[in-house]
mmCIF file of C-alpha atoms in Angstrom:
data_model
loop_
_atom_site.group_PDB
_atom_site.id
_atom_site.type_symbol
_atom_site.label_atom_id
_atom_site.label_comp_id
_atom_site.label_asym_id
_atom_site.label_seq_id
_atom_site.Cartn_x
_atom_site.Cartn_y
_atom_site.Cartn_z
ATOM 1 C CA MET A 1 -27.724 0.068 -3.996
ATOM 2 C CA ALA A 2 -26.400 1.597 -7.226
ATOM 3 C CA GLU A 3 -24.639 -0.710 -9.616
ATOM 4 C CA VAL A 4 -20.899 -1.094 -9.279
ATOM 5 C CA VAL A 5 -19.967 0.782 -12.474
ATOM 6 C CA ASP A 6 -21.968 3.821 -11.405
ATOM 7 C CA LEU A 7 -20.318 3.741 -7.981
ATOM 8 C CA ALA A 8 -16.866 3.511 -9.552
ATOM 9 C CA LYS A 9 -17.617 6.450 -11.842
ATOM 10 C CA ARG A 10 -18.767 8.589 -8.919
ATOM 11 C CA LEU A 11 -15.562 7.933 -6.996
ATOM 12 C CA MET A 12 -13.295 8.333 -10.032
ATOM 13 C CA ALA A 13 -14.906 11.633 -11.038
ATOM 14 C CA ALA A 14 -13.778 13.195 -7.742
ATOM 15 C CA PRO A 15 -10.127 14.308 -8.037
ATOM 16 C CA SER A 16 -8.283 12.884 -5.044
ATOM 17 C CA VAL A 17 -4.540 13.117 -5.572
ATOM 18 C CA THR A 18 -2.895 12.213 -2.290
ATOM 19 C CA PRO A 19 -3.497 13.474 0.355
ATOM 20 C CA ALA A 20 -7.208 13.158 -0.423
ATOM 21 C CA ARG A 21 -10.150 14.816 1.257
ATOM 22 C CA GLY A 22 -13.502 16.296 0.406
ATOM 23 C CA SER A 23 -15.612 15.375 -2.612
ATOM 24 C CA VAL A 24 -14.459 11.782 -3.029
ATOM 25 C CA PHE A 25 -15.418 11.084 0.582
ATOM 26 C CA ASP A 26 -18.744 12.841 -0.009
ATOM 27 C CA ALA A 27 -19.547 10.357 -2.772
ATOM 28 C CA PHE A 28 -18.379 7.418 -0.677
ATOM 29 C CA ALA A 29 -20.301 8.443 2.439
ATOM 30 C CA GLU A 30 -23.504 9.220 0.567
ATOM 31 C CA ALA A 31 -23.643 5.753 -0.996
ATOM 32 C CA LEU A 32 -22.966 3.882 2.248
ATOM 33 C CA THR A 33 -25.328 5.973 4.335
ATOM 34 C CA GLY A 34 -28.045 4.965 1.899
ATOM 35 C CA ILE A 35 -27.667 1.294 2.822
ATOM 36 C CA GLY A 36 -27.613 1.677 6.576
ATOM 37 C CA PHE A 37 -23.971 2.428 7.409
ATOM 38 C CA THR A 38 -22.996 4.932 10.076
ATOM 39 C CA VAL A 39 -20.208 6.998 8.556
ATOM 40 C CA GLU A 40 -17.591 8.827 10.626
ATOM 41 C CA ARG A 41 -15.206 11.163 8.794
ATOM 42 C CA PHE A 42 -12.254 12.884 10.428
ATOM 43 C CA MET A 43 -9.105 14.762 9.488
ATOM 44 C CA ASP A 44 -5.588 13.985 10.610
ATOM 45 C CA GLY A 45 -2.242 15.668 10.017
ATOM 46 C CA THR A 46 -1.216 19.305 9.755
ATOM 47 C CA GLY A 47 -0.751 21.911 7.043
ATOM 48 C CA ASP A 48 -0.477 20.512 3.537
ATOM 49 C CA ASP A 49 -0.413 16.994 4.990
ATOM 50 C CA ILE A 50 -3.981 17.056 6.308
ATOM 51 C CA VAL A 51 -5.811 13.978 5.076
ATOM 52 C CA GLU A 52 -9.332 12.679 5.460
ATOM 53 C CA ASN A 53 -10.173 9.258 6.824
ATOM 54 C CA CYS A 54 -13.456 7.435 7.036
ATOM 55 C CA LEU A 55 -14.794 4.653 9.228
ATOM 56 C CA ALA A 56 -18.174 3.303 8.134
ATOM 57 C CA VAL A 57 -19.947 0.626 10.159
ATOM 58 C CA ARG A 58 -23.190 -1.287 9.860
ATOM 59 C CA ARG A 59 -23.629 -3.298 13.018
ATOM 60 C CA GLY A 60 -25.086 -6.758 13.016
ATOM 61 C CA PRO A 61 -26.775 -8.596 15.871
ATOM 62 C CA PRO A 62 -24.992 -8.528 19.262
ATOM 63 C CA GLY A 63 -22.204 -11.080 19.395
ATOM 64 C CA SER A 64 -22.052 -11.522 15.631
ATOM 65 C CA ARG A 65 -18.777 -11.529 13.745
ATOM 66 C CA HIS A 66 -17.226 -8.405 12.264
ATOM 67 C CA PHE A 67 -15.777 -8.323 8.741
ATOM 68 C CA ALA A 68 -13.876 -5.267 7.493
ATOM 69 C CA PHE A 69 -13.187 -3.984 3.994
ATOM 70 C CA ALA A 70 -10.176 -1.673 3.805
ATOM 71 C CA GLY A 71 -8.609 0.557 1.187
ATOM 72 C CA HIS A 72 -7.750 4.065 0.052
ATOM 73 C CA LEU A 73 -9.453 6.763 -1.998
ATOM 74 C CA ASP A 74 -6.327 8.796 -2.704
ATOM 75 C CA VAL A 75 -4.569 8.320 -6.040
ATOM 76 C CA VAL A 76 -1.219 9.176 -7.584
ATOM 77 C CA PRO A 77 -0.967 12.280 -9.815
ATOM 78 C CA PRO A 78 -2.413 11.566 -13.260
ATOM 79 C CA GLY A 79 0.492 12.804 -15.363
ATOM 80 C CA ASP A 80 0.171 13.757 -19.030
ATOM 81 C CA GLY A 81 -0.874 11.789 -22.094
ATOM 82 C CA TRP A 82 -4.376 10.582 -21.236
ATOM 83 C CA ALA A 83 -6.714 9.826 -24.128
ATOM 84 C CA SER A 84 -9.543 11.251 -22.003
ATOM 85 C CA GLY A 85 -9.648 13.216 -18.764
ATOM 86 C CA ALA A 86 -8.014 11.389 -15.859
ATOM 87 C CA PHE A 87 -10.920 12.413 -13.613
ATOM 88 C CA GLU A 88 -13.583 12.116 -16.324
ATOM 89 C CA PRO A 89 -14.355 8.383 -16.230
ATOM 90 C CA GLU A 90 -15.191 7.020 -19.649
ATOM 91 C CA VAL A 91 -16.223 3.603 -20.931
ATOM 92 C CA ARG A 92 -14.556 2.504 -24.157
ATOM 93 C CA GLY A 93 -14.448 -1.019 -25.536
ATOM 94 C CA GLY A 94 -15.621 -2.720 -22.352
ATOM 95 C CA LEU A 95 -13.113 -0.834 -20.181
ATOM 96 C CA LEU A 96 -13.665 1.974 -17.691
ATOM 97 C CA TYR A 97 -10.854 4.524 -17.961
ATOM 98 C CA GLY A 98 -9.765 7.000 -15.298
ATOM 99 C CA ARG A 99 -7.310 7.501 -12.468
ATOM 100 C CA GLY A 100 -8.085 5.072 -9.669
ATOM 101 C CA ALA A 101 -9.854 2.560 -11.912
ATOM 102 C CA VAL A 102 -7.825 -0.309 -10.455
ATOM 103 C CA ASP A 103 -5.873 1.370 -7.640
ATOM 104 C CA MET A 104 -8.259 1.357 -6.030
ATOM 105 C CA LYS A 105 -11.558 3.155 -6.489
ATOM 106 C CA GLY A 106 -12.842 0.322 -8.677
ATOM 107 C CA ALA A 107 -12.246 -2.172 -5.883
ATOM 108 C CA ILE A 108 -13.866 0.092 -3.287
ATOM 109 C CA ALA A 109 -16.902 0.422 -5.553
ATOM 110 C CA ALA A 110 -17.037 -3.389 -5.736
ATOM 111 C CA MET A 111 -16.872 -3.553 -1.940
ATOM 112 C CA MET A 112 -19.700 -1.031 -1.637
ATOM 113 C CA ALA A 113 -21.873 -2.929 -4.119
ATOM 114 C CA ALA A 114 -21.141 -6.170 -2.268
ATOM 115 C CA ALA A 115 -22.028 -4.619 1.097
ATOM 116 C CA GLY A 116 -25.436 -3.681 -0.253
ATOM 117 C CA GLU A 117 -26.183 -7.376 -0.812
ATOM 118 C CA ILE A 118 -25.020 -8.636 2.595
ATOM 119 C CA PRO A 119 -27.946 -9.130 4.998
ATOM 120 C CA GLN A 120 -27.565 -7.044 8.132
ATOM 121 C CA GLU A 121 -28.408 -10.074 10.265
ATOM 122 C CA ALA A 122 -25.277 -11.792 8.873
ATOM 123 C CA GLY A 123 -23.028 -9.675 11.078
ATOM 124 C CA THR A 124 -21.140 -6.396 11.379
ATOM 125 C CA VAL A 125 -19.524 -4.978 8.242
ATOM 126 C CA SER A 126 -17.158 -2.020 8.240
ATOM 127 C CA PHE A 127 -15.115 0.066 5.818
ATOM 128 C CA ILE A 128 -11.675 1.340 6.846
ATOM 129 C CA ILE A 129 -10.910 3.953 4.187
ATOM 130 C CA THR A 130 -8.064 6.477 4.087
ATOM 131 C CA GLY A 131 -6.951 9.348 1.896
ATOM 132 C CA ASP A 132 -3.275 8.794 2.738
ATOM 133 C CA GLU A 133 -1.924 5.576 1.243
ATOM 134 C CA GLU A 134 -0.173 6.711 -1.928
ATOM 135 C CA GLY A 135 1.746 9.349 0.034
ATOM 136 C CA PRO A 136 3.693 9.129 3.301
ATOM 137 C CA ALA A 137 0.922 7.067 4.970
ATOM 138 C CA LEU A 138 1.536 8.887 8.249
ATOM 139 C CA HIS A 139 -1.985 10.144 8.931
ATOM 140 C CA GLY A 140 -4.173 7.484 7.359
ATOM 141 C CA THR A 141 -4.718 3.869 8.330
ATOM 142 C CA ARG A 142 -2.727 4.184 11.548
ATOM 143 C CA ALA A 143 -5.032 6.995 12.666
ATOM 144 C CA LEU A 144 -8.022 4.882 11.643
ATOM 145 C CA ILE A 145 -6.783 1.999 13.780
ATOM 146 C CA GLU A 146 -6.588 4.327 16.795
ATOM 147 C CA HIS A 147 -10.068 5.633 15.987
ATOM 148 C CA MET A 148 -11.445 2.089 15.815
ATOM 149 C CA ALA A 149 -9.854 1.201 19.135
ATOM 150 C CA SER A 150 -11.479 4.227 20.772
ATOM 151 C CA ARG A 151 -14.841 2.956 19.480
ATOM 152 C CA GLY A 152 -14.228 -0.579 20.707
ATOM 153 C CA LEU A 153 -14.329 -1.940 17.153
ATOM 154 C CA GLN A 154 -12.283 -5.086 16.541
ATOM 155 C CA PRO A 155 -12.782 -6.806 13.171
ATOM 156 C CA ASP A 156 -12.362 -10.564 13.099
ATOM 157 C CA LEU A 157 -10.980 -10.469 9.546
ATOM 158 C CA CYS A 158 -9.990 -7.710 7.124
ATOM 159 C CA LEU A 159 -9.779 -7.694 3.336
ATOM 160 C CA VAL A 160 -7.726 -4.972 1.620
ATOM 161 C CA GLY A 161 -8.715 -4.260 -1.981
ATOM 162 C CA GLU A 162 -5.280 -3.632 -3.487
ATOM 163 C CA PRO A 163 -4.925 -4.675 -7.156
ATOM 164 C CA THR A 164 -3.264 -8.056 -6.580
ATOM 165 C CA SER A 165 -4.268 -9.876 -9.774
ATOM 166 C CA VAL A 166 -1.560 -10.102 -12.429
ATOM 167 C CA ASN A 167 -2.838 -11.509 -15.718
ATOM 168 C CA ARG A 168 -6.481 -12.303 -14.956
ATOM 169 C CA LEU A 169 -8.827 -11.296 -12.176
ATOM 170 C CA GLY A 170 -8.401 -13.864 -9.428
ATOM 171 C CA ASP A 171 -4.976 -15.267 -10.228
ATOM 172 C CA MET A 172 -3.248 -13.927 -7.084
ATOM 173 C CA MET A 173 -3.957 -12.845 -3.527
ATOM 174 C CA LYS A 174 -1.441 -11.365 -1.120
ATOM 175 C CA ILE A 175 -1.133 -13.170 2.203
ATOM 176 C CA GLY A 176 1.800 -11.051 3.343
ATOM 177 C CA ARG A 177 4.281 -8.384 2.344
ATOM 178 C CA ARG A 178 7.974 -7.789 2.784
ATOM 179 C CA GLY A 179 9.194 -5.033 5.058
ATOM 180 C CA SER A 180 10.740 -1.801 3.799
ATOM 181 C CA VAL A 181 13.492 0.420 5.156
ATOM 182 C CA ASN A 182 15.093 3.431 3.456
ATOM 183 C CA ILE A 183 18.478 4.579 4.698
ATOM 184 C CA TRP A 184 20.188 7.888 3.981
ATOM 185 C CA LEU A 185 24.000 7.665 4.016
ATOM 186 C CA SER A 186 26.484 10.507 4.277
ATOM 187 C CA VAL A 187 30.233 10.945 4.573
ATOM 188 C CA GLU A 188 31.829 14.205 5.669
ATOM 189 C CA GLY A 189 35.153 15.344 4.243
ATOM 190 C CA SER A 190 37.092 18.554 4.003
ATOM 191 C CA GLN A 191 36.831 20.828 0.982
ATOM 192 C CA GLY A 192 39.992 21.815 -0.842
ATOM 193 C CA HIS A 193 41.730 22.401 -4.168
ATOM 194 C CA VAL A 194 42.256 19.285 -6.295
ATOM 195 C CA ALA A 195 45.887 20.301 -6.836
ATOM 196 C CA TYR A 196 46.498 20.171 -3.083
ATOM 197 C CA PRO A 197 44.804 16.942 -1.969
ATOM 198 C CA HIS A 198 46.922 16.754 1.168
ATOM 199 C CA LEU A 199 45.095 19.841 2.409
ATOM 200 C CA ALA A 200 41.640 18.300 1.896
ATOM 201 C CA GLU A 201 39.781 15.088 2.633
ATOM 202 C CA ASN A 202 37.708 13.632 -0.201
ATOM 203 C CA PRO A 203 34.525 11.908 1.049
ATOM 204 C CA ILE A 204 33.651 10.324 -2.300
ATOM 205 C CA PRO A 205 36.084 7.355 -2.205
ATOM 206 C CA LYS A 206 34.820 6.481 1.278
ATOM 207 C CA LEU A 207 31.215 6.584 0.129
ATOM 208 C CA VAL A 208 32.006 4.526 -2.966
ATOM 209 C CA ALA A 209 33.739 1.899 -0.830
ATOM 210 C CA MET A 210 30.785 1.842 1.527
ATOM 211 C CA LEU A 211 28.328 1.365 -1.340
ATOM 212 C CA ALA A 212 30.487 -1.367 -2.853
ATOM 213 C CA GLU A 213 30.388 -3.291 0.424
ATOM 214 C CA LEU A 214 26.636 -2.836 0.677
ATOM 215 C CA GLU A 215 26.077 -3.889 -2.932
ATOM 216 C CA ALA A 216 28.058 -7.088 -2.337
ATOM 217 C CA LEU A 217 25.938 -8.176 0.629
ATOM 218 C CA VAL A 218 23.907 -11.364 0.268
ATOM 219 C CA LEU A 219 21.052 -10.672 2.636
ATOM 220 C CA ASP A 220 19.418 -14.121 2.583
ATOM 221 C CA GLU A 221 18.150 -16.831 0.246
ATOM 222 C CA GLY A 222 14.459 -16.281 0.923
ATOM 223 C CA THR A 223 12.027 -18.302 3.053
ATOM 224 C CA ASP A 224 9.079 -20.607 2.449
ATOM 225 C CA TRP A 225 6.737 -17.709 1.713
ATOM 226 C CA PHE A 226 9.075 -14.806 0.972
ATOM 227 C CA GLN A 227 11.492 -14.051 -1.843
ATOM 228 C CA PRO A 228 15.075 -13.079 -0.964
ATOM 229 C CA SER A 229 15.576 -9.666 0.583
ATOM 230 C CA ASN A 230 17.155 -7.104 -1.729
ATOM 231 C CA LEU A 231 19.140 -3.917 -1.245
ATOM 232 C CA GLU A 232 19.100 -1.245 -3.958
ATOM 233 C CA ILE A 233 21.064 1.992 -4.257
ATOM 234 C CA THR A 234 18.434 4.587 -5.128
ATOM 235 C CA ASP A 235 20.325 7.886 -5.047
ATOM 236 C CA LEU A 236 23.872 9.253 -5.146
ATOM 237 C CA HIS A 237 24.558 12.943 -4.632
ATOM 238 C CA VAL A 238 27.565 15.208 -4.287
ATOM 239 C CA GLY A 239 26.328 18.426 -5.859
ATOM 240 C CA ASN A 240 29.754 19.768 -6.673
ATOM 241 C CA PRO A 241 29.587 22.318 -9.512
ATOM 242 C CA ALA A 242 33.351 22.974 -9.603
ATOM 243 C CA HIS A 243 35.757 20.724 -11.484
ATOM 244 C CA ASN A 244 38.753 21.774 -9.401
ATOM 245 C CA VAL A 245 37.310 21.437 -5.900
ATOM 246 C CA ILE A 246 37.334 18.394 -3.642
ATOM 247 C CA PRO A 247 33.841 18.386 -2.083
ATOM 248 C CA ALA A 248 33.161 18.421 1.625
ATOM 249 C CA ARG A 249 30.267 15.963 1.633
ATOM 250 C CA ALA A 250 28.937 12.975 -0.303
ATOM 251 C CA GLU A 251 25.518 11.376 0.140
ATOM 252 C CA ALA A 252 23.593 8.340 -1.012
ATOM 253 C CA ARG A 253 20.341 6.540 -0.290
ATOM 254 C CA ILE A 254 19.527 2.851 -0.243
ATOM 255 C CA SER A 255 16.250 0.982 -0.059
ATOM 256 C CA ILE A 256 15.899 -2.519 1.386
ATOM 257 C CA ARG A 257 12.879 -4.785 0.957
ATOM 258 C CA PHE A 258 13.234 -7.586 3.459
ATOM 259 C CA ASN A 259 11.522 -10.809 4.468
ATOM 260 C CA ASP A 260 10.628 -12.180 7.880
ATOM 261 C CA LEU A 261 14.217 -13.187 8.653
ATOM 262 C CA HIS A 262 14.913 -9.529 9.431
ATOM 263 C CA SER A 263 13.452 -6.378 10.913
ATOM 264 C CA GLY A 264 13.835 -2.705 10.222
ATOM 265 C CA ALA A 265 15.859 -2.403 13.435
ATOM 266 C CA SER A 266 18.251 -5.213 12.534
ATOM 267 C CA PHE A 267 19.005 -3.690 9.132
ATOM 268 C CA SER A 268 19.318 -0.203 10.593
ATOM 269 C CA GLN A 269 21.948 -1.487 13.004
ATOM 270 C CA LYS A 270 23.811 -3.497 10.355
ATOM 271 C CA ILE A 271 23.959 -0.659 7.824
ATOM 272 C CA GLY A 272 24.919 1.796 10.550
ATOM 273 C CA GLU A 273 27.908 -0.365 11.490
ATOM 274 C CA ILE A 274 29.057 -0.616 7.863
ATOM 275 C CA ALA A 275 28.675 3.123 7.377
ATOM 276 C CA ALA A 276 30.706 3.840 10.509
ATOM 277 C CA ARG A 277 33.580 1.652 9.285
ATOM 278 C CA HIS A 278 33.824 3.910 6.246
ATOM 279 C CA GLY A 279 33.640 7.111 8.222
ATOM 280 C CA GLY A 280 29.982 7.760 7.475
ATOM 281 C CA ILE A 281 26.633 7.845 9.211
ATOM 282 C CA ALA A 282 23.309 6.207 8.405
ATOM 283 C CA ARG A 283 19.826 7.627 9.008
ATOM 284 C CA PRO A 284 17.182 4.908 8.594
ATOM 285 C CA ILE A 285 13.403 5.167 8.297
ATOM 286 C CA THR A 286 11.431 1.922 8.447
ATOM 287 C CA SER A 287 8.119 2.222 6.628
ATOM 288 C CA GLY A 288 6.890 -1.284 7.359
ATOM 289 C CA GLU A 289 7.795 -4.630 8.867
ATOM 290 C CA PRO A 290 7.170 -7.935 7.072
ATOM 291 C CA PHE A 291 3.985 -9.784 7.885
ATOM 292 C CA LEU A 292 2.342 -13.049 6.942
ATOM 293 C CA THR A 293 -1.205 -14.336 7.303
ATOM 294 C CA PRO A 294 -0.431 -18.057 6.994
ATOM 295 C CA PRO A 295 -2.620 -20.041 4.609
ATOM 296 C CA GLY A 296 -5.669 -21.279 6.473
ATOM 297 C CA ALA A 297 -9.389 -20.643 6.849
ATOM 298 C CA PHE A 298 -9.299 -17.024 5.635
ATOM 299 C CA SER A 299 -7.271 -17.676 2.487
ATOM 300 C CA ALA A 300 -9.473 -20.716 1.817
ATOM 301 C CA MET A 301 -12.598 -18.501 1.924
ATOM 302 C CA ILE A 302 -11.077 -16.177 -0.634
ATOM 303 C CA ALA A 303 -9.917 -19.019 -2.852
ATOM 304 C CA GLU A 304 -13.372 -20.631 -2.786
ATOM 305 C CA ALA A 305 -15.090 -17.346 -3.673
ATOM 306 C CA VAL A 306 -12.678 -16.634 -6.518
ATOM 307 C CA LEU A 307 -12.975 -20.173 -7.857
ATOM 308 C CA ALA A 308 -16.772 -19.997 -7.783
ATOM 309 C CA GLU A 309 -16.871 -16.746 -9.781
ATOM 310 C CA THR A 310 -13.888 -17.147 -12.128
ATOM 311 C CA GLY A 311 -12.868 -20.799 -12.191
ATOM 312 C CA ILE A 312 -9.386 -19.720 -11.061
ATOM 313 C CA ASP A 313 -7.586 -20.906 -7.940
ATOM 314 C CA PRO A 314 -5.643 -17.808 -6.748
ATOM 315 C CA GLU A 315 -1.963 -18.120 -5.913
ATOM 316 C CA PRO A 316 -1.089 -16.988 -2.380
ATOM 317 C CA SER A 317 1.865 -14.604 -2.652
ATOM 318 C CA THR A 318 3.938 -12.084 -0.716
ATOM 319 C CA THR A 319 5.512 -10.349 -3.726
ATOM 320 C CA GLY A 320 5.284 -6.674 -4.604
ATOM 321 C CA GLY A 321 5.520 -3.470 -2.639
ATOM 322 C CA THR A 322 4.040 -2.405 0.670
ATOM 323 C CA SER A 323 0.422 -1.583 1.439
ATOM 324 C CA ASP A 324 -1.639 -0.478 4.415
ATOM 325 C CA ALA A 325 -2.110 -4.139 5.268
ATOM 326 C CA ARG A 326 1.189 -3.727 7.127
ATOM 327 C CA PHE A 327 -0.678 -1.626 9.703
ATOM 328 C CA LEU A 328 -3.940 -3.547 9.743
ATOM 329 C CA ARG A 329 -2.199 -6.826 10.508
ATOM 330 C CA SER A 330 -1.860 -5.566 14.101
ATOM 331 C CA VAL A 331 -5.668 -5.533 14.382
ATOM 332 C CA CYS A 332 -6.673 -8.883 12.885
ATOM 333 C CA PRO A 333 -5.734 -11.348 10.131
ATOM 334 C CA VAL A 334 -5.543 -9.474 6.830
ATOM 335 C CA ILE A 335 -5.315 -10.562 3.188
ATOM 336 C CA GLU A 336 -5.245 -8.429 0.040
ATOM 337 C CA PHE A 337 -7.246 -9.235 -3.072
ATOM 338 C CA GLY A 338 -8.331 -7.050 -5.952
ATOM 339 C CA LEU A 339 -8.253 -6.144 -9.616
ATOM 340 C CA VAL A 340 -5.649 -6.704 -12.330
ATOM 341 C CA ASN A 341 -2.721 -4.372 -11.660
ATOM 342 C CA ALA A 342 -1.324 -3.962 -15.203
ATOM 343 C CA THR A 343 -2.382 -0.303 -15.589
ATOM 344 C CA MET A 344 -2.070 0.996 -12.029
ATOM 345 C CA HIS A 345 -0.187 4.296 -11.763
ATOM 346 C CA LYS A 346 -0.097 4.553 -15.586
ATOM 347 C CA CYS A 347 -1.752 6.932 -18.002
ATOM 348 C CA ASP A 348 -5.048 5.531 -19.278
ATOM 349 C CA GLU A 349 -5.483 3.402 -16.162
ATOM 350 C CA ALA A 350 -8.442 1.131 -16.866
ATOM 351 C CA VAL A 351 -10.529 -1.702 -15.464
ATOM 352 C CA ALA A 352 -12.638 -4.212 -17.348
ATOM 353 C CA ILE A 353 -16.335 -3.623 -16.719
ATOM 354 C CA ASP A 354 -16.908 -7.360 -16.381
ATOM 355 C CA ASP A 355 -14.192 -7.517 -13.700
ATOM 356 C CA LEU A 356 -15.998 -4.940 -11.583
ATOM 357 C CA TYR A 357 -19.146 -7.052 -11.509
ATOM 358 C CA THR A 358 -17.187 -10.244 -10.875
ATOM 359 C CA LEU A 359 -15.149 -8.670 -8.088
ATOM 360 C CA SER A 360 -18.289 -7.418 -6.396
ATOM 361 C CA ASN A 361 -19.661 -10.972 -6.405
ATOM 362 C CA ILE A 362 -16.383 -12.314 -5.033
ATOM 363 C CA TYR A 363 -16.333 -9.756 -2.221
ATOM 364 C CA ARG A 364 -19.942 -10.582 -1.323
ATOM 365 C CA ARG A 365 -19.123 -14.292 -1.118
ATOM 366 C CA ILE A 366 -16.033 -13.663 1.020
ATOM 367 C CA ALA A 367 -17.836 -11.390 3.474
ATOM 368 C CA ILE A 368 -20.803 -13.720 3.925
ATOM 369 C CA ALA A 369 -18.487 -16.707 4.448
ATOM 370 C CA ALA A 370 -16.367 -14.749 6.949
ATOM 371 C CA LEU A 371 -19.401 -13.622 8.934
ATOM 372 C CA ALA A 372 -20.764 -17.174 9.024
ATOM 373 C CA GLN A 373 -17.667 -18.562 10.704
ATOM 374 C CA PRO A 374 -18.061 -19.677 14.326
ATOM 375 C CA GLY A 375 -16.474 -17.750 17.166
ATOM 376 C CA GLY A 376 -18.084 -14.344 16.734
#
């Protein structure tokens, strides 16, 4: 198996702005095929939203346990201001620079290097890899889950390689995530001249009152493992170019990140009722429900592997945004652990070379420990 830095460079050199397909999956599949994995690639979606997904499996002895690595090969757009090419990986000062270095081609390279050192007799190892995580996430991991089910594949445990570390590699793992719902709000009025307000109906005061009520809500005080839910106003739009016209419509958007005291449906209903009281309507889209993998055997395996390689005992956390773990939790227990996230989505995204080697060792330890557990 090629060394982890070479694997990371191969993946990073393939442009894969979401939705990803093509060359980056070529590099991924070629490396895994070389160490005995059966690689299945398939497309999902339509038009400009077509994405590529990949399920790679190396089966162990009959009845053995199944451990899955999961992640994404798509990246966010590079933006301007890079010191070197965003898709021309370069090592400078002990760091590997390039888009995807930490989120999350570097972690996938570490998984691949680790897989090459796991004996096949230890059990079944799989990779659940999508090209649709940084975008809408409509045609990625969910399609992979359906594909796995059609193949009769059921991992016992799954590790997602999101960049969870904060200050040093190993200081945090994610044992859960809050849910997310975005809600579009609108109030209809009646257009008219500002000098004749009695002949018009201004929707803006109604929308402002609605937003004031929403902003004043105290959603909860948090739970044992989750921070308090929060509601943020993320857009306000009227689009009225005339200074002497009362507009006919006013719109806003809110985003709620919520803990396990709530659901997307409960917030959709609550916000809908508030909007209706102010003469408006609400159109919600829930992108994920909260989930928790309670501390136990799986988190202990990860903690032991991290401690052995770094001397750090990782903090179990549920902070941060959403990830594809929100889908995978329906398949098996899932925990996220990966590189330091300080440069993700930034220009000059970079990973420490030493961290790539250390992470590969950590992933190898975790997988071998997971496959050795009884009950396969």
